[in-house]
Coordinates of C-alpha atoms and ligand atoms in Angstrom, one line a residue:
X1 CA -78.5 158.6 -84.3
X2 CA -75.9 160.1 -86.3
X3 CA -74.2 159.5 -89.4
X4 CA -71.3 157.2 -90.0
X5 CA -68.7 157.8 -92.7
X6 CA -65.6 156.3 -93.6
X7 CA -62.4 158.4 -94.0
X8 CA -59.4 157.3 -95.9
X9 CA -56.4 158.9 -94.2
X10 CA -53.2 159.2 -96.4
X11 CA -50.4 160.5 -93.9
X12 CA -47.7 160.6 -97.1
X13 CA -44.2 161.9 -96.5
X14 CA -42.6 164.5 -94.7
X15 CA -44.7 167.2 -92.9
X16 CA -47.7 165.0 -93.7
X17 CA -48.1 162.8 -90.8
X18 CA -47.5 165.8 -87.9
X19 CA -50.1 167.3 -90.1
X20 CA -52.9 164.8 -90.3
X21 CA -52.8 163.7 -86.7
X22 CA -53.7 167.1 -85.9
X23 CA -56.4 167.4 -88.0
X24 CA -57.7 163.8 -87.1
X25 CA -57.7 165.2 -83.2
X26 CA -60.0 167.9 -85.0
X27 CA -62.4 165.9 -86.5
X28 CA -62.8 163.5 -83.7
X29 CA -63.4 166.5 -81.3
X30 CA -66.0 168.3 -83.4
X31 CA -67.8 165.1 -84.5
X32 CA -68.9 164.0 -81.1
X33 CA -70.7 167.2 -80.9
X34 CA -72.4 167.0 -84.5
X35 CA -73.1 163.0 -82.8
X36 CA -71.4 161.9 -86.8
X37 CA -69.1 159.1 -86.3
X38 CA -66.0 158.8 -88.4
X39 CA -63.7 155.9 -89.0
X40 CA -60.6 156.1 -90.8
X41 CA -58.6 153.8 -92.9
X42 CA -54.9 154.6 -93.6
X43 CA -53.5 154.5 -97.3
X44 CA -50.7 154.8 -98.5
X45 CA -48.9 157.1 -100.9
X46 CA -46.1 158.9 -102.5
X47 CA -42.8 158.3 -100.7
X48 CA -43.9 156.2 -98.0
X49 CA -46.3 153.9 -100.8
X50 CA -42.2 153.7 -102.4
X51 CA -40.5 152.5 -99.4
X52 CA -43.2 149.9 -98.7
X53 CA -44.3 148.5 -102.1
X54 CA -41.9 149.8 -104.4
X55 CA -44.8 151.7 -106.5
X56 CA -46.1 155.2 -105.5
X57 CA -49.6 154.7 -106.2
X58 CA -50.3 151.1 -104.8
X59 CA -53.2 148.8 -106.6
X60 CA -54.5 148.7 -102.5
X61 CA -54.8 152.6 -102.3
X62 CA -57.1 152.7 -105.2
X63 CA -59.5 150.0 -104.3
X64 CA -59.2 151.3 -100.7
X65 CA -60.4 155.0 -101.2
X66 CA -63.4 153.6 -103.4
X67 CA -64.8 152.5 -100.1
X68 CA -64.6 155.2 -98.5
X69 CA -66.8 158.5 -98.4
X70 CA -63.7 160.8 -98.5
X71 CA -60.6 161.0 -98.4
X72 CA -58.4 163.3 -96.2
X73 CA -54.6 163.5 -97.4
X74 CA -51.7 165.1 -96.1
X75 CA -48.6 165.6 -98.4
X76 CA -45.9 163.6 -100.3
X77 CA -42.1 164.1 -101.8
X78 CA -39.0 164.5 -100.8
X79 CA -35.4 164.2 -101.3
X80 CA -35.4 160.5 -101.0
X81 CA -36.9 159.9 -104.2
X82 CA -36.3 162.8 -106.5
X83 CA -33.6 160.7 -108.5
X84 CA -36.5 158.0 -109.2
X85 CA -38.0 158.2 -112.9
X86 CA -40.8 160.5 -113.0
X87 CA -43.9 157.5 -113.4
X88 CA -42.1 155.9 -109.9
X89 CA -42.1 159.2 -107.9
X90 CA -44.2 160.2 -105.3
X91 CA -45.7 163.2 -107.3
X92 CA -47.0 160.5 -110.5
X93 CA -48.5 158.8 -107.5
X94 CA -50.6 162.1 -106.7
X95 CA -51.3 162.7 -110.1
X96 CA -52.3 159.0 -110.5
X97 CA -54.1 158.8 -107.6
X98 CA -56.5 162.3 -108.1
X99 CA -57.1 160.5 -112.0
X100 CA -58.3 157.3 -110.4
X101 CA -60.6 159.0 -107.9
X102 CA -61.7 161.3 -111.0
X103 CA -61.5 164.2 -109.1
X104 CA -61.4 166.5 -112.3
X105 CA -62.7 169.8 -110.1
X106 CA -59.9 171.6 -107.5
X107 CA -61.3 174.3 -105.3
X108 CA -58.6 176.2 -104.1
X109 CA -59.9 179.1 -101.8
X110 CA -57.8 181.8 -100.8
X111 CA -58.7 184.7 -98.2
X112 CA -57.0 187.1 -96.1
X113 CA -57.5 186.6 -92.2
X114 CA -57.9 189.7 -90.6
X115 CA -55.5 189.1 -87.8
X116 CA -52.5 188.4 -90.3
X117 CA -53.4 191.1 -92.9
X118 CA -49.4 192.0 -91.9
X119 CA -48.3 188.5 -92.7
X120 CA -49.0 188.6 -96.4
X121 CA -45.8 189.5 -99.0
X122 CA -48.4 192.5 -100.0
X123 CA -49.5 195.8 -98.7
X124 CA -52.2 195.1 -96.0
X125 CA -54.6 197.7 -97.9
X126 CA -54.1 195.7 -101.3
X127 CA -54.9 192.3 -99.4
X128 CA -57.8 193.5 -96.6
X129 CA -60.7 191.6 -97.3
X130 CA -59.7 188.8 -100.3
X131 CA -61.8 186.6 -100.5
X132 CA -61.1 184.0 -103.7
X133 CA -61.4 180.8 -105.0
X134 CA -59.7 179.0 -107.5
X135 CA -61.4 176.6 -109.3
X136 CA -58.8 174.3 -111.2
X137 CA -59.0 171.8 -113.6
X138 CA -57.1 168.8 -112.1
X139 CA -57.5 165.7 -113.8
X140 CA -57.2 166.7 -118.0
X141 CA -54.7 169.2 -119.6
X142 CA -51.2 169.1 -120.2
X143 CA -50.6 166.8 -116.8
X144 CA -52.4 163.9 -118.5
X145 CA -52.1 164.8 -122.7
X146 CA -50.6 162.7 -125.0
X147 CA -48.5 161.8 -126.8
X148 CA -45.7 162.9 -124.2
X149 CA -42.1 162.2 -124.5
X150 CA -38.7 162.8 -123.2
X151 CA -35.7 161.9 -125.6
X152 CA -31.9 162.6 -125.9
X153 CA -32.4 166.0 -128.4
X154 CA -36.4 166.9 -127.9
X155 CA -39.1 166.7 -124.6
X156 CA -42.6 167.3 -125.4
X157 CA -46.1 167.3 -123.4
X158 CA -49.6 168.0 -124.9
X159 CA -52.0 170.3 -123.5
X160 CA -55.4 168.8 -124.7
X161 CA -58.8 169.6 -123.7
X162 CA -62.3 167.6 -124.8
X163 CA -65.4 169.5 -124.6
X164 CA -66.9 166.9 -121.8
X165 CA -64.0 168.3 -119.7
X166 CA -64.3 171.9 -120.3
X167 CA -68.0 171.7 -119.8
X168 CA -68.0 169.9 -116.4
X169 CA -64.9 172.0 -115.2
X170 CA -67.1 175.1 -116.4
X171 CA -70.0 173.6 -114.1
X172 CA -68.4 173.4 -111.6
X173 CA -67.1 177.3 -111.3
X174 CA -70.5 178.6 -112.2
X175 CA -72.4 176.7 -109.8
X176 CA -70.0 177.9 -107.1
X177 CA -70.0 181.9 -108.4
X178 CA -74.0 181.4 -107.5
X179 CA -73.3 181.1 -103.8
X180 CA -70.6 183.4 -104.1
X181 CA -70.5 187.0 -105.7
X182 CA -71.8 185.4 -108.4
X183 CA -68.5 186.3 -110.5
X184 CA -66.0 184.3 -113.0
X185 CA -63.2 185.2 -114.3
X186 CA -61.7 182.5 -116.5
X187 CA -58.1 182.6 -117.5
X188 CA -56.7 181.0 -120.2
X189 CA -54.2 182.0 -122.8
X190 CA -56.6 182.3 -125.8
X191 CA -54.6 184.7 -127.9
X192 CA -51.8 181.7 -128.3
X193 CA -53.1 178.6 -127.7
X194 CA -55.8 176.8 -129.7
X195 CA -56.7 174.7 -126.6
X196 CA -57.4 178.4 -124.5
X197 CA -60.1 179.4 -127.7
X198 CA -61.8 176.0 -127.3
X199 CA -61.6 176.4 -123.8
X200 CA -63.0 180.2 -123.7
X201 CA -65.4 179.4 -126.3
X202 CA -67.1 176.7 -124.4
X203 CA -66.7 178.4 -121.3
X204 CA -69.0 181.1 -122.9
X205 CA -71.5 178.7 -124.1
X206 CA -71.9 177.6 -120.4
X207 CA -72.1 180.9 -119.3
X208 CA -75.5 181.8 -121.0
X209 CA -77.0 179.1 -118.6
X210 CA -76.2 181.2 -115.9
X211 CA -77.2 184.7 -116.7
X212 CA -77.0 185.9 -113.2
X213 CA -73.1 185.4 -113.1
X214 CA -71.2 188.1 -114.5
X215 CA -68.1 186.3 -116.5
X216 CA -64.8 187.9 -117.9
X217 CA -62.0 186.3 -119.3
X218 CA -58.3 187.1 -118.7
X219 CA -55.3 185.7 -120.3
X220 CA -53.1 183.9 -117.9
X221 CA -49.9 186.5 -117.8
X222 CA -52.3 189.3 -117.3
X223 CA -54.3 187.1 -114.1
X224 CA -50.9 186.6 -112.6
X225 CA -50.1 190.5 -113.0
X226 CA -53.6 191.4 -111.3
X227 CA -54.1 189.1 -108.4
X228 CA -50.6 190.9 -107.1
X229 CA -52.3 194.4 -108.4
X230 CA -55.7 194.1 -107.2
X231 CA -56.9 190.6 -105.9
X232 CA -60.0 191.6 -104.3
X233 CA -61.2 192.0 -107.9
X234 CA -61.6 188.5 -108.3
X235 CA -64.6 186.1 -106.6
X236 CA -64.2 183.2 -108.6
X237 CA -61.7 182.0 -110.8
X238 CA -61.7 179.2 -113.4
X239 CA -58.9 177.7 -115.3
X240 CA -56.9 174.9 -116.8
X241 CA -54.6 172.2 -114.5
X242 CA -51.4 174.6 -115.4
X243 CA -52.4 177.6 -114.9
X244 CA -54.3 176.6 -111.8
X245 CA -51.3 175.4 -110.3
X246 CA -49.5 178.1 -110.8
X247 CA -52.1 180.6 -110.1
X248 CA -53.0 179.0 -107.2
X249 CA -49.6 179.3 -105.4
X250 CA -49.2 182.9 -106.0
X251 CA -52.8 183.1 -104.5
X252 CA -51.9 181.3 -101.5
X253 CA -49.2 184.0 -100.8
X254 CA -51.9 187.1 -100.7
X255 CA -53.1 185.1 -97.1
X256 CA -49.4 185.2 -95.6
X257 CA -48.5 181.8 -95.2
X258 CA -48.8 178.4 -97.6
X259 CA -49.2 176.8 -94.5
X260 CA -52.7 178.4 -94.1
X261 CA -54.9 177.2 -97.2
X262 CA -56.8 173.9 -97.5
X263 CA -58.2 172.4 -101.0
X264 CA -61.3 170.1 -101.9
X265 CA -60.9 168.3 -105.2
X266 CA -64.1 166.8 -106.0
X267 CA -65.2 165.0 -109.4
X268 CA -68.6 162.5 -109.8
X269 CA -67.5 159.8 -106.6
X270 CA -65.1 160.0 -103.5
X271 CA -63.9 163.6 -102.9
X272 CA -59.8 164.1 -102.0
X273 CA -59.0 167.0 -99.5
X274 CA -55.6 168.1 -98.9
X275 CA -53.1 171.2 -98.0
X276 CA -52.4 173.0 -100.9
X277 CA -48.5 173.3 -99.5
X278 CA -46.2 170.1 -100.3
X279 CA -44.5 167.5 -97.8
X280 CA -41.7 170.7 -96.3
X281 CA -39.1 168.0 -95.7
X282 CA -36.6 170.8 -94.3
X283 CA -38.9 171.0 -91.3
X284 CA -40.1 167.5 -90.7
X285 CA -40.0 166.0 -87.5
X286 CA -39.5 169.2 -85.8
X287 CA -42.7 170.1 -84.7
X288 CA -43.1 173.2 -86.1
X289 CA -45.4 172.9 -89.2
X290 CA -48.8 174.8 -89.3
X291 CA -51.3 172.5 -89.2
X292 CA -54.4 174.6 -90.1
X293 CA -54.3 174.0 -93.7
X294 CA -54.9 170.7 -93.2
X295 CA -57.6 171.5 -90.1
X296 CA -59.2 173.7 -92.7
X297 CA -59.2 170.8 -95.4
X298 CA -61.1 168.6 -93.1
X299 CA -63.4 171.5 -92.6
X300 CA -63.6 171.1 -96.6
X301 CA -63.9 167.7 -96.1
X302 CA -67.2 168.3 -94.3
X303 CA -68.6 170.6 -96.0
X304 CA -68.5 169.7 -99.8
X305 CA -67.8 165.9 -99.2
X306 CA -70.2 165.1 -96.5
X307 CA -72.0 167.4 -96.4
X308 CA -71.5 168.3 -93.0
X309 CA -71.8 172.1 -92.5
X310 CA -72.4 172.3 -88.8
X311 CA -69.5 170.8 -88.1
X312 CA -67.8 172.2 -90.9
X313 CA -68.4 175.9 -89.5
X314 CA -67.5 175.0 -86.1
X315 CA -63.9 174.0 -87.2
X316 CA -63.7 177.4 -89.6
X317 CA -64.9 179.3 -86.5
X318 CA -62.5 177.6 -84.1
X319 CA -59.7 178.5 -86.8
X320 CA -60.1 182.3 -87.1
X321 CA -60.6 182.1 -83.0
X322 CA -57.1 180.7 -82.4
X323 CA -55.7 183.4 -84.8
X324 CA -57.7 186.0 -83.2
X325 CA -55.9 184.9 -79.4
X326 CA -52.6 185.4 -81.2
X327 CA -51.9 181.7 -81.0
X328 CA -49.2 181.1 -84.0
X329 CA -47.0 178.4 -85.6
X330 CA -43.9 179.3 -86.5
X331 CA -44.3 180.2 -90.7
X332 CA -46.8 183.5 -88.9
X333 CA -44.7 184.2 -85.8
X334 CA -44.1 187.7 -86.7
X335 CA -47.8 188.3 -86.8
X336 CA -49.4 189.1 -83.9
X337 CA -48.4 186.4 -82.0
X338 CA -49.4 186.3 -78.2
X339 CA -47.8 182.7 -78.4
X340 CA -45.8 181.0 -80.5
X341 CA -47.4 177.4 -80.7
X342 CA -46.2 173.8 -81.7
X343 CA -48.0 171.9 -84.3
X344 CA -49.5 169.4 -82.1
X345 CA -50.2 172.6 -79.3
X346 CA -51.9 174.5 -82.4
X347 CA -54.5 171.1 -82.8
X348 CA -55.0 171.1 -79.4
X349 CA -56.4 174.2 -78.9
X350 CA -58.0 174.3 -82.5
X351 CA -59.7 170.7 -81.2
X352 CA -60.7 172.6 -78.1
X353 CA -62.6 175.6 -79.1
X354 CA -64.3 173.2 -82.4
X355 CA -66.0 171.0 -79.7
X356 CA -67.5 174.1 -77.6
Ligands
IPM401 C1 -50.3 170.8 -106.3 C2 -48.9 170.2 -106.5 C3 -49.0 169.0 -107.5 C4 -49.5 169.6 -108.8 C5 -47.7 168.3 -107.6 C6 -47.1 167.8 -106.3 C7 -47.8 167.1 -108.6 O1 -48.0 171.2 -107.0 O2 -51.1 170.0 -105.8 O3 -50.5 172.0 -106.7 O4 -48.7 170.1 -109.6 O5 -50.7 169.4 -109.0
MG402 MG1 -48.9 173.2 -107.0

């Protein structure tokens, strides 16, 4: 017999429901095959969690993804509730919800898929081959410091760090440079901030546990400089919640589309997958989003929450096969398309070729 697991599904706002149904399709085709048996439970959060409870993050959505053995979630925001305060909108409800599930460790892979080498902002020859992954810290730093205040004539936000956190972050990145290239590079901003020294300084201390994996250190400006310059440079890198946001989006852009790259935020319970890309309310409803960063974050979802690989390969494998055939969403239409796909058409055929 098989496994079972439980999945929380959180649909959220906007593109997120097209989304997730897609990658549900996925998972249910390539699980018969592996014979694992998933059964979802639907949260809710961010906008939709608004318009039903009033709250973002509601007290049933915590106790609910404590039962489960991950989490899959598509995206939240909009419009709708950008006038709210910023603890009622849909983002404090993210934020909220990634502290309650402790999920302190973000894994943020970018890479370059051969077929759409073209599609990235970026000279194909500077791009060929990437092959990253961000490793950000997502439940400590300036998102969560205090004290933190906004008043008539001053705004301020604290970027704090405690050693427990830096140390488990640091963990975290080493442990996935050994099945990697075995490379770190952890940015930081250690020539201003006191919180970067503290950072770099017990970063380093880590390091000597893991003398096979060479580590450099780069401060923040400079990273942002060189993973437009030269991003094949880097195999692993490891930072702070800020900078990994940041770093992380300019990252996504080296693969061509937003629309392409999954994330796995993991702490010590329940795991929390998701598209790296937000809720795209301009295009909801249409049809049109690319599902495959959300296909390939329940391929994470197997992987480093279930631990799953079979299955977890078979949906990466059915994903560079689809972009092989030409088969393209809109956001990548200019690339090599032999046919320009809806979403729901794209999880077809991604659901397809991950059962074979
Ligand atoms: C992300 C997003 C979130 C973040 C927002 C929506 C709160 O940008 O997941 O990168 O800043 O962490
Ligand atoms: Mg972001």
């Amino acid at each position: 017999m098989g496994k079972s697991y439980k999945i929380g599904i959180i649909k959220g706002d906007g593109i997120g429901p097209e989304i997730i149904d897609e990658a549900i399709k996925v998972l249910d085709a390539v699980s018969v095959g592996q014979n694992c048996n998933l059964k979802y439970t639907e949260m809710l959060l961010g906008g939709a969690a608004i318009d039903e409870t009033g709250v973002p993050l509601p007290d049933e959505t915590i106790q609910g993804v404590n039962k489960c053995d991950a989490v899959l979630f598509g995206a939240i925001g909009g419009p709708k509730w950008d006038k709210l305060e910023r603890h009622l909108r849909p983002e404090s409800g993210l934020l909220g919800l990634r502290k309650a599930m402790g999920t302190y460790a973000n894994l943020r892979p970018a890479s370059v898929y051969d077929e759409l080498v073209n599609a990235s902002s970026l000279k194909p020859r500077v791009v060929e081959g990437v092959d990253l992954m961000v490793v950000r810290e997502l439940t400590g730093g300036i998102y969560f410091g205090q004290p933190r205040e906004l008043l008539h004539d001053k705004a301020y936000n604290t970027m704090i760090y405690t050693r427990e956190e830096v140390v488990r972050i640091a963990r975290v990145a080493f442990d996935i440079a050994m099945k990697r290239q075995k490379r770190i590079c952890s940015v930081d901003k250690a020539n201003v901030l006191e919180v970067s020294q503290f950072w770099r300084e017990i970063v380093e201390e880590i390091g000597k546990e893991y003398p096979e994996v060479e580590l450099t250190h780069m401060y923040v400006d400079n990273a942002a400089m060189q993973l437009i310059r030269d991003p094949r440079q880097f195999d692993v890198m490891l930072t702070s919640n800020l900078f990994g946001d940041i770093l992380s989006d300019a990252a996504s852009m080296l693969s061509g589309s937003i629309g392409l790259l999954p994330s796995a935020s993991m702490g010590d319970g329940v795991g929390l997958f998701e598209p790296i890309h937000g809720s795209a309310p301009d295009i909801a409803g249409q049809g049109i989003a690319n599902p495959i960063a959300t296909i390939a974050s329940a391929s994470m979802m197997l992987r480093y929450g279930l631990g799953e690989l079979k299955a977890a390969d078979k949906i990466d494998a059915a994903i560079k096969r689809v972009l092989k055939e030409g088969y393209r969403t809109g956001d990548i239409s200019d690339y090599g398309a032999k046919e320009i796909v809806t979403c729901t058409e794209m999880g077809d055929i991604i659901a397809e070729y991950a059962a074979k």
